CSV table of C-alpha atoms in Angstrom, one decimal:
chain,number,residue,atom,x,y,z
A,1,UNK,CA,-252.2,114.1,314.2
A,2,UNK,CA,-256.0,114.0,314.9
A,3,UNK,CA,-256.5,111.3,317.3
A,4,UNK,CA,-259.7,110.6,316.0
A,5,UNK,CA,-258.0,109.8,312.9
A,6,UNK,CA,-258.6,106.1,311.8
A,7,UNK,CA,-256.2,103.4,312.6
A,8,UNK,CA,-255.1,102.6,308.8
A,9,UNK,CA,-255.1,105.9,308.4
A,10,UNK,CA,-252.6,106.6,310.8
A,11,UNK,CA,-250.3,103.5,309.8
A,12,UNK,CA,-250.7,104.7,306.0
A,13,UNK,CA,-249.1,108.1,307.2
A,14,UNK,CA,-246.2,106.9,309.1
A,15,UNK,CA,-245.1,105.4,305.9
A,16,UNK,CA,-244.3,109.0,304.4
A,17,UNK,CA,-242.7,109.8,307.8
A,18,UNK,CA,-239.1,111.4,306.8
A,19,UNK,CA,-237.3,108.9,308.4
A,20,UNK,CA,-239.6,105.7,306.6
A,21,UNK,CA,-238.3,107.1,303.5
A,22,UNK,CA,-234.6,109.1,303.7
A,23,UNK,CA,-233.1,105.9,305.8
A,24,UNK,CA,-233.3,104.0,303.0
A,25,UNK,CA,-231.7,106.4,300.7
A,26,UNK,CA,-229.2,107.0,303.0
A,27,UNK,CA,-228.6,103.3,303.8
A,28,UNK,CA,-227.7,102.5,300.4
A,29,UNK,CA,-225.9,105.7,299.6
A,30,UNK,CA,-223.7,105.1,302.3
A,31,UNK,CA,-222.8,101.5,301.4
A,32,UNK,CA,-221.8,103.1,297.7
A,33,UNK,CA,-219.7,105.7,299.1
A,34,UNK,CA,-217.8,103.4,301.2
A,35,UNK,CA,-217.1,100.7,298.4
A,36,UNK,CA,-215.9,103.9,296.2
A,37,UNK,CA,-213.9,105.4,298.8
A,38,UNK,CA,-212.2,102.1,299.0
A,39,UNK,CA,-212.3,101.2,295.5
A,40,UNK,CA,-212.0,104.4,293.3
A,41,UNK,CA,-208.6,106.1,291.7
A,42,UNK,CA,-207.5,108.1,288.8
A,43,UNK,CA,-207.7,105.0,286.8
A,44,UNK,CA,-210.8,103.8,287.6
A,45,UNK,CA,-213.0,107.0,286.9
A,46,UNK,CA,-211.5,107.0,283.8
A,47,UNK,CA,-213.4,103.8,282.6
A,48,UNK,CA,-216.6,105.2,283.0
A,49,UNK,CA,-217.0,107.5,280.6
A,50,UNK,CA,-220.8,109.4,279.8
A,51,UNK,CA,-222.0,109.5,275.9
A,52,UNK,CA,-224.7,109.7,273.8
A,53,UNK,CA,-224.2,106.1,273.6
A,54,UNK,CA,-224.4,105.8,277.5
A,55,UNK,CA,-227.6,107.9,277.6
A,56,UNK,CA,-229.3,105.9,275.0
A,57,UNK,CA,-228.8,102.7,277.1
A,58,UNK,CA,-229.4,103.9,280.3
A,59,UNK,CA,-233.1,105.3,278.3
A,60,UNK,CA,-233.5,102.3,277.7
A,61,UNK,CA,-233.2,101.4,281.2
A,62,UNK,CA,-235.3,103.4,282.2
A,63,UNK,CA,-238.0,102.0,279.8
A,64,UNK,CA,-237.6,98.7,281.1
A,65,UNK,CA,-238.6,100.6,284.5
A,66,UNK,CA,-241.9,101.5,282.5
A,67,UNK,CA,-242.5,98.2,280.5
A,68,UNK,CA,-242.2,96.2,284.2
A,69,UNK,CA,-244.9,98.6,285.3
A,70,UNK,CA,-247.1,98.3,282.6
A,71,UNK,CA,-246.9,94.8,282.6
A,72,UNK,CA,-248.1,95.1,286.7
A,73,UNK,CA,-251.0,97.5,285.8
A,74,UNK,CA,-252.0,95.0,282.8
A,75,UNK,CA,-252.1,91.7,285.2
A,76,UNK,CA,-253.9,94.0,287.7
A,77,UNK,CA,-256.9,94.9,284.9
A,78,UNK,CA,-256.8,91.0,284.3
A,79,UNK,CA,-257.5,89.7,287.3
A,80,UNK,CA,-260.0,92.5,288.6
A,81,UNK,CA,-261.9,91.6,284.9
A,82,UNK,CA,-261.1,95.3,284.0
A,83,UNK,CA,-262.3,96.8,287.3
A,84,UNK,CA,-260.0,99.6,287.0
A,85,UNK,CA,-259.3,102.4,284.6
A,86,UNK,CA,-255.3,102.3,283.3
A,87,UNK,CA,-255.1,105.3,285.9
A,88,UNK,CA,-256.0,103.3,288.5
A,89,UNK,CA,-253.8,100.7,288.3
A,90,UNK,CA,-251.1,102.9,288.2
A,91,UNK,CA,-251.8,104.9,291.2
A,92,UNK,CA,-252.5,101.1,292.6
A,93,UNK,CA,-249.0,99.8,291.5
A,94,UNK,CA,-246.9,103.0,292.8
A,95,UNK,CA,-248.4,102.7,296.1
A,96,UNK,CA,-247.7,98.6,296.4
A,97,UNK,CA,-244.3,99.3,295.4
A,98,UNK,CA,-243.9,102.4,297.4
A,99,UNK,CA,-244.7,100.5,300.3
A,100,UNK,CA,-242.6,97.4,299.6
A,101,UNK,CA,-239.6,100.6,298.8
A,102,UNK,CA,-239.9,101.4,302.5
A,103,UNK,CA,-240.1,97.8,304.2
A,104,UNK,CA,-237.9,94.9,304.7
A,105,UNK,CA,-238.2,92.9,301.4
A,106,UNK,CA,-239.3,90.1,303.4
A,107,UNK,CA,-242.5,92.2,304.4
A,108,UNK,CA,-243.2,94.1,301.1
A,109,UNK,CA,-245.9,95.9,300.1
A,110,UNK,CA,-248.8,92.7,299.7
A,111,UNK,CA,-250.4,93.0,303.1
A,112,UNK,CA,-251.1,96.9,302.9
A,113,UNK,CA,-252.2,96.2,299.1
A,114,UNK,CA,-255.5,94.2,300.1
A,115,UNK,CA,-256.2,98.1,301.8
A,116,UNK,CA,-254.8,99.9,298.7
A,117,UNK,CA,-257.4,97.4,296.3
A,118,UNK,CA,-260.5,98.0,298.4
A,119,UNK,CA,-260.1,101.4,299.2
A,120,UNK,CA,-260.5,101.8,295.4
A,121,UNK,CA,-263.5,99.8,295.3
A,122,UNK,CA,-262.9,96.0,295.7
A,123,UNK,CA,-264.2,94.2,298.3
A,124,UNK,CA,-262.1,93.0,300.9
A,125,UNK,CA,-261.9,89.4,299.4
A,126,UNK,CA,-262.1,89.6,296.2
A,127,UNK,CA,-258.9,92.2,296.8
A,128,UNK,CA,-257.1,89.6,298.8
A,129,UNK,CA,-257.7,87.1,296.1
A,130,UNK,CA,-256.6,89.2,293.6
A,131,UNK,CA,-253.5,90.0,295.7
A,132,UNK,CA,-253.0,85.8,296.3
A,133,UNK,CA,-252.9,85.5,292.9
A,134,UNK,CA,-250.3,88.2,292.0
A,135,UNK,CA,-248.2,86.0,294.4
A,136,UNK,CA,-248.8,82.9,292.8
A,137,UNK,CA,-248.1,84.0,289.5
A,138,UNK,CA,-244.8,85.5,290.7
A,139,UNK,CA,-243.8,82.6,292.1
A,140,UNK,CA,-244.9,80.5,289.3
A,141,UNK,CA,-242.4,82.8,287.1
A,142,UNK,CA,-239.7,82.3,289.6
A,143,UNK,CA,-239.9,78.5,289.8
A,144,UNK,CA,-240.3,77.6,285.9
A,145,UNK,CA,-237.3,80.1,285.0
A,146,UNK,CA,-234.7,79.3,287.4
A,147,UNK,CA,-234.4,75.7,286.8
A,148,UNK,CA,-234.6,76.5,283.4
A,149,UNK,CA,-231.9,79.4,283.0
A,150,UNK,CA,-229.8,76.3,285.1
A,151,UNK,CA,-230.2,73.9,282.5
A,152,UNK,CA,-228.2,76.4,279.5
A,153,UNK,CA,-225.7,77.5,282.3
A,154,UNK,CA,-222.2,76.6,284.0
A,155,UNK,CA,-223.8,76.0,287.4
A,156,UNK,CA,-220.5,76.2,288.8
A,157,UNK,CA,-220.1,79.9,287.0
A,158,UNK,CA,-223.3,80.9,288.1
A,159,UNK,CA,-222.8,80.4,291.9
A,160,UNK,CA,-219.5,81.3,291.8
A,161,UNK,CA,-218.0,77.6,292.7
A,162,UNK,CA,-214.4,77.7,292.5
A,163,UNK,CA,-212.9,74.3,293.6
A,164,UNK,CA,-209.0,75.4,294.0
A,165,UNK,CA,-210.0,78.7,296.1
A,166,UNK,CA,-212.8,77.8,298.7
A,167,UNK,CA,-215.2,80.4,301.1
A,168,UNK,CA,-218.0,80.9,302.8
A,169,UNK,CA,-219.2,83.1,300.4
A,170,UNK,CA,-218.8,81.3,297.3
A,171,UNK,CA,-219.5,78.0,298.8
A,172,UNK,CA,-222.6,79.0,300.8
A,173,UNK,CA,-223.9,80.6,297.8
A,174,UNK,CA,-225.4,77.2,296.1
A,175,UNK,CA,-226.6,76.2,299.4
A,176,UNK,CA,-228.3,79.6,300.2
A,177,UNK,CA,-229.7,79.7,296.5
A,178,UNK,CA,-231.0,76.0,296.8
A,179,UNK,CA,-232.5,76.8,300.6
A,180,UNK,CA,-234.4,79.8,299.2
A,181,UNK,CA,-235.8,78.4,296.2
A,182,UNK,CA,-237.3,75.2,298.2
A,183,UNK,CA,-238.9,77.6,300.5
A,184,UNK,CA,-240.3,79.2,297.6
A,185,UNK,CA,-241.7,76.0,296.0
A,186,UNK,CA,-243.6,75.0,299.2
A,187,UNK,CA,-245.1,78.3,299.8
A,188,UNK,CA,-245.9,78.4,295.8
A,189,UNK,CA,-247.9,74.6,296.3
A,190,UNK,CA,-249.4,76.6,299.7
A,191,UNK,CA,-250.7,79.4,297.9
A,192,UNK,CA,-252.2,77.3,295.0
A,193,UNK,CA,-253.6,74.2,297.0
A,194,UNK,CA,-255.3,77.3,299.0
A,195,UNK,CA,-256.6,79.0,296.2
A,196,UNK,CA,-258.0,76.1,293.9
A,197,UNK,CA,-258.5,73.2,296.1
A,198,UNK,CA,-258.9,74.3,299.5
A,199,UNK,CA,-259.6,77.7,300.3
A,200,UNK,CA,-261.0,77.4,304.0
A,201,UNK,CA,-257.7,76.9,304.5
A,202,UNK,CA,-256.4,79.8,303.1
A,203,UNK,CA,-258.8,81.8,305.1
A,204,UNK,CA,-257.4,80.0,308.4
A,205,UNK,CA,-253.9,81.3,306.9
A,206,UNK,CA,-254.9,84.8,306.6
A,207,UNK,CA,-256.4,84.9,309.8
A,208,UNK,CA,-253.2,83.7,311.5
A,209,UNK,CA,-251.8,86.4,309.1
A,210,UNK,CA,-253.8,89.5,310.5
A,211,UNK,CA,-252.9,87.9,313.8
A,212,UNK,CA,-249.4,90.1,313.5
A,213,UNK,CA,-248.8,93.2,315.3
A,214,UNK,CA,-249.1,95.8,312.3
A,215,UNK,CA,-252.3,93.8,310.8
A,216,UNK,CA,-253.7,93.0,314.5
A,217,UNK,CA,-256.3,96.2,313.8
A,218,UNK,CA,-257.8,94.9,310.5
A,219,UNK,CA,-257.8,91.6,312.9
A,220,UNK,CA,-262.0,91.8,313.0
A,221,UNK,CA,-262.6,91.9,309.1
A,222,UNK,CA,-259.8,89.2,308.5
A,223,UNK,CA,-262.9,86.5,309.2
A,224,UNK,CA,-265.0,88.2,306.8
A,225,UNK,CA,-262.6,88.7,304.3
A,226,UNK,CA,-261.7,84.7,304.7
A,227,UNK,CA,-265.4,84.0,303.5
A,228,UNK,CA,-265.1,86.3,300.9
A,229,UNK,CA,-262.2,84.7,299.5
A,230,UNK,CA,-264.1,81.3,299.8
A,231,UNK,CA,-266.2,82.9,297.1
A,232,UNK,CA,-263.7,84.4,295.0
A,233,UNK,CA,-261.6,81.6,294.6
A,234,UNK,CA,-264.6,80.0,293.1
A,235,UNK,CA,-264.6,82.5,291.0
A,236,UNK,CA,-260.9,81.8,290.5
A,237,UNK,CA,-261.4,78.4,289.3
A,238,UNK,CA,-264.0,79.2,286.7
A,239,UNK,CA,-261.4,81.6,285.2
A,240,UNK,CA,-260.4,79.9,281.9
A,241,UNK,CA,-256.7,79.2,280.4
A,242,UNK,CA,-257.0,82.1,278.7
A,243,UNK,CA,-256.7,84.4,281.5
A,244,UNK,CA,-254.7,82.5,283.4
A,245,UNK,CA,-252.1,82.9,280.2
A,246,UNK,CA,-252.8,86.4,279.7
A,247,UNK,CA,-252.3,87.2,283.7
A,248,UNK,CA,-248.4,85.0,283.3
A,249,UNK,CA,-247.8,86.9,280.0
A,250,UNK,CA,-247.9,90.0,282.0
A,251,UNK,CA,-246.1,88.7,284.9
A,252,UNK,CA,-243.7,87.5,282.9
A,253,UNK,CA,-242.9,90.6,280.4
A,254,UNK,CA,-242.6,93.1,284.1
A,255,UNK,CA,-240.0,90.9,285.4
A,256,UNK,CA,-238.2,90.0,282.2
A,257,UNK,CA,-237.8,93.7,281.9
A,258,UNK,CA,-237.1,94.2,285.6
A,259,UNK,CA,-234.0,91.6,285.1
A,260,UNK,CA,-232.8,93.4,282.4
A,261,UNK,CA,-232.3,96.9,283.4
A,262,UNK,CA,-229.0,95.6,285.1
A,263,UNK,CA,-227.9,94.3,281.8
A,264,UNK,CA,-228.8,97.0,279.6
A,265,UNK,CA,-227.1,99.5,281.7
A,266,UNK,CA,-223.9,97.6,281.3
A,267,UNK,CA,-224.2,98.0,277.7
A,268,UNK,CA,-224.4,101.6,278.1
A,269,UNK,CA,-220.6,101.6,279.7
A,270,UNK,CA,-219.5,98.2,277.2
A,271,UNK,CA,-216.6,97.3,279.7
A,272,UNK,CA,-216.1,94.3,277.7
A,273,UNK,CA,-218.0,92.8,275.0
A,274,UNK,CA,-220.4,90.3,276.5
A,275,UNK,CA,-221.6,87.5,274.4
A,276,UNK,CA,-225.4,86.4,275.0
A,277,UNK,CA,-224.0,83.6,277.4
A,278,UNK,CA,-223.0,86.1,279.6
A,279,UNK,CA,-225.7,87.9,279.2
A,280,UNK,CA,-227.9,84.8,280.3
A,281,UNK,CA,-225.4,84.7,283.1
A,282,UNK,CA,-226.3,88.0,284.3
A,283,UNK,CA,-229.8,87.7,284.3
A,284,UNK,CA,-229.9,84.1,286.1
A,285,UNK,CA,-227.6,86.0,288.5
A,286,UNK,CA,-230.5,88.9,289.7
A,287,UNK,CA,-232.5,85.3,290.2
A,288,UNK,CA,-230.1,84.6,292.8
A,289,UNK,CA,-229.9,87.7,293.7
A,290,UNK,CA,-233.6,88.0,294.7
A,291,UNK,CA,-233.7,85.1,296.9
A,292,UNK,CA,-230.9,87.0,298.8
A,293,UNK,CA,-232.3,89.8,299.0
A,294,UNK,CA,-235.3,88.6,300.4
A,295,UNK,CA,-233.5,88.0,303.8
A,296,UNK,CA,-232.5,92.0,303.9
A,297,UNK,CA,-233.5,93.3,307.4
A,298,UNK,CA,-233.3,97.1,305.8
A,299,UNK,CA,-236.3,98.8,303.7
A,300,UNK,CA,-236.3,97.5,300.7
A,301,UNK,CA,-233.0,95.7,300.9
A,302,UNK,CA,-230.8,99.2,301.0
A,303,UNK,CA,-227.4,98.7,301.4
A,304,UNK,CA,-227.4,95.1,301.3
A,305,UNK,CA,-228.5,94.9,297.5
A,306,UNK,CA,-225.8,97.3,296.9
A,307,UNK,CA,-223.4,95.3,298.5
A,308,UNK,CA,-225.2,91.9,296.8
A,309,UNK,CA,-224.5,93.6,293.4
A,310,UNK,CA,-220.5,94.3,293.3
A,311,UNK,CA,-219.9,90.9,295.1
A,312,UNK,CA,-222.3,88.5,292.5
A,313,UNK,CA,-221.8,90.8,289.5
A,314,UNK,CA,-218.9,92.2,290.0
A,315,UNK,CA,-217.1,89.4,287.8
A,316,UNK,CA,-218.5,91.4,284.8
A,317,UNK,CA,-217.4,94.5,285.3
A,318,UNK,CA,-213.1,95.7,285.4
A,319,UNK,CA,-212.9,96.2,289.3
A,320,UNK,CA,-215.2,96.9,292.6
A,321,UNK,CA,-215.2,100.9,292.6
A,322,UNK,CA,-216.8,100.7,289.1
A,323,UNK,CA,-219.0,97.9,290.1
A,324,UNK,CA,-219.9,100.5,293.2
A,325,UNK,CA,-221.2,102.8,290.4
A,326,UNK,CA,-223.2,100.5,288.8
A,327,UNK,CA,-224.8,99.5,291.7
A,328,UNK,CA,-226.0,103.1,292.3
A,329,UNK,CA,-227.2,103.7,289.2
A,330,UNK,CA,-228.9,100.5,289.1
A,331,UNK,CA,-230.4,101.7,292.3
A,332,UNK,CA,-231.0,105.1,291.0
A,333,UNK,CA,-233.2,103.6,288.5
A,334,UNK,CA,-235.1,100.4,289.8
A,335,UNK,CA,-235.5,101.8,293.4
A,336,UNK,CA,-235.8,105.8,294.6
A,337,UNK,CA,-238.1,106.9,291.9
A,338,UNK,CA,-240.7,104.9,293.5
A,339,UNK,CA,-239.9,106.5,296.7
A,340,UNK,CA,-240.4,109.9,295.4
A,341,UNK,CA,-243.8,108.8,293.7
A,342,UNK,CA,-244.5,107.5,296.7
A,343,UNK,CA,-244.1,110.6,298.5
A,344,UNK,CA,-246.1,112.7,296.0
A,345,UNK,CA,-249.1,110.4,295.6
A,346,UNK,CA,-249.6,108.8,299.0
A,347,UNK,CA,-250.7,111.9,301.1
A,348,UNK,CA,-253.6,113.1,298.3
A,349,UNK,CA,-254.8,108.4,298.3
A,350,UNK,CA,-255.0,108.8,302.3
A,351,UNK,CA,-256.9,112.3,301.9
A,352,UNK,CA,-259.4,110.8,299.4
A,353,UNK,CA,-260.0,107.7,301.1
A,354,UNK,CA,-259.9,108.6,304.6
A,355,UNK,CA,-262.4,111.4,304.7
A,356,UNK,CA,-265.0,111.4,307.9
C-alpha cells in the first residue's frame, strides 16, 4: 500500500482485508457445524424437507431483506431533504451495513458512516446529524415496541421463566433484557436532549467520541464538525411532524421486516402450526435477541447470534440440530450477502473518493 495514501483511506481498506471479512463467515459457520454435529441424525434431516412451498417462503425472506433496505434508503432521502439519488442511498446503506457486518455489534457501522455521507457530498455535520438521528429513531422504535409487544405477552414465556426448573440462563435472561433496555432508554434521552435542546453538548460528546483510537485521526475535524452540528440541529428542530412521521414510518417498516424474516422462514418448513400469538412471540423474542447481541465481541455477532438463536428460539422449532439449520439460513440471508456487496462495492467508493 502507498504510504502516501490517506489515513481513512487506509482504514477503509483494511476493512476488505480477507481476514476482516472470512472470520466472520467462518466464526459462525463453525458454531453451526458444531451444534449439527451434535444435534443431527437420520431422523432429524428428515424434518426439513425443500419444496416449492419452502422456496416461496424463503422468497419471501429474502424480500423482507429488500423491503428493510428500502425502508433505510427512504429515511436516508428524508432526512438529507432528498440529497441523494435512490442510487445513492443504496450504495450508502450497503457500505454502513457492510461495515457494521465486519465489527463487533457494539461498534457497528455509525462512526465510519459520518465518512461514508460526506464523501458523497454532505458536510461533515450535517452528515453526523443525519447519522444522530438514524440513531434516535432506532432507538425510538426499540423503546415504544418492546414495552408494548410485553403488554399482549406471557412475560414469563417470553424470557423463558420457568419457576419449577431454575438457571442462569433462563433466569438471567429478564435481568439481562431489563439491563439492556435501561441502557438504551438513557442513551435514547442522551441522544434527543443533545439534538433538540442542547446540542453544545452533543458536540462535547462527539469530541470525546473521535477521542478513540480508530477515530483519533479525524480527531482535528471532530471540533468543526461539533459546530456544524450546532447548526444542523437547528435545522433539526424546524423540521415539522410530518417528517419526523415519515422518517419513523421508514424506520419502522425496515425493522418490522427485518424481525420477520426469522418468522417467515419458519413458515417455509411449518414444523408446527403457529398461531399469531406465537408468532408475536417470536418476533418480541429477536427484540431480546438484539439487546443480546449487542454485547457480541465477534464481527457482527458471528457465532454468538447463532448460538443466541437455537437457545431463545429453539422452543419453536422440533429439536436443536434443526434449530442449527435455521440459524444458518437465517444467517445466510440477514447477514453474508452484505458482506459480499461489501466486497464488490467498497474498493471502486475508496477509488472514487480517495483520488489525489
Amino acid at each position: 500500500m502507498n504510504k502516501n495514501q490517506p489515513d481513512s483511506q487506509k482504514k477503509l481498506l483494511n476493512g476488505v482485508r480477507p481476514g476482516r471479512i472470512v472470520y466472520p463467515i467462518l466464526i459462525g459457520v463453525a458454531v453451526v457445524v458444531y451444534m449439527l454435529m451434535n444435534e443431527v441424525d437420520g431422523q432429524t434431516l428428515s424434518l426439513i424437507e425443500f419444496s416449492w412451498y419452502s422456496f416461496f417462503w424463503i422468497f419471501v425472506a429474502l424480500i423482507m431483506m429488500i423491503v428493510r433496505d428500502l425502508g433505510y434508503m427512504a429515511r436516508l432521502r428524508i432526512l438529507t431533504d432528498n440529497t441523494f439519488s435512490w442510487i445513492k442511498a443504496f450504495r450508502i446503506i450497503m457500505l454502513w451495513e457492510f461495515t457494521s457486518a465486519i465489527t463487533p455489534s457494539a461498534i457497528g457501522g455509525t462512526s465510519v458512516a459520518i465518512l461514508y455521507l460526506n464523501k458523497e457530498g454532505l458536510k461533515v455535520g450535517k452528515s453526523s446529524a443525519v447519522v444522530m438521528s438514524t440513531s434516535f429513531l432506532d432507538e425510538l422504535y426499540f423503546i415504544l415496541m418492546f414495552p408494548i409487544l410485553i403488554l399482549f405477552l406471557d412475560i414469563h414465556q417470553l424470557f423463558m421463566i420457568d419457576i419449577q426448573e431454575h438457571s442462569i440462563w433462563l433466569d438471567s435472561l429478564l435481568y439481562f433484557a431489563l439491563v439492556g433496555y435501561l441502557v438504551k432508554t438513557a442513551y435514547f434521552i442522551v441522544l434527543t436532549y443533545g439534538l433538540f435542546w442542547n446540542p453544545r453538548g452533543l458536540k462535547w460528546l462527539l469530541l470525546w467520541i473521535f477521542k478513540l483510537p480508530v477515530l483519533r485521526k479525524w480527531k482535528q475535524g471532530a471540533n468543526q464538525a461539533g459546530t456544524d452540528i450546532i447548526e444542523s440541529s437547528k435545522e433539526l428542530q424546524r423540521k415539522p411532524f410530518w417528517f419526523w412521521f415519515k422518517a419513523f414510518m421508514a424506520t419502522f417498516c425496515s425493522w418490522t421486516a427485518r424481525y420477520w424474516v426469522v418468522n417467515v422462514i419458519l413458515l417455509a418448513f411449518m414444523f408446527q402450526g403457529y398461531s399469531i400469538t406465537e408468532h408475536i412471540m417470536i418476533f418480541a423474542r429477536q427484540l431480546v435477541m438484539w439487546i443480546m447481541m449487542l454485547v457480541s465481541p465477534t464481527p457482527g455477532g458471528s457465532g454468538f447470534s447463532e448460538w443466541v438463536f437455537t437457545k431463545y428460539l429453539g422452543e419453536f422449532l422440533p429439536s436443536v440440530g434443526v434449530a442449527a439449520a435455521m440459524a444458518l439460513i437465517w444467517r445466510l440471508i440477514s447477514y453474508y450477502p452484505y458482506l459480499l456487496i461489501g466486497v464488490f462495492i467498497l474498493p471502486k467508493w475508496i477509488k472514487k473518493h480517495f483520488k489525489k
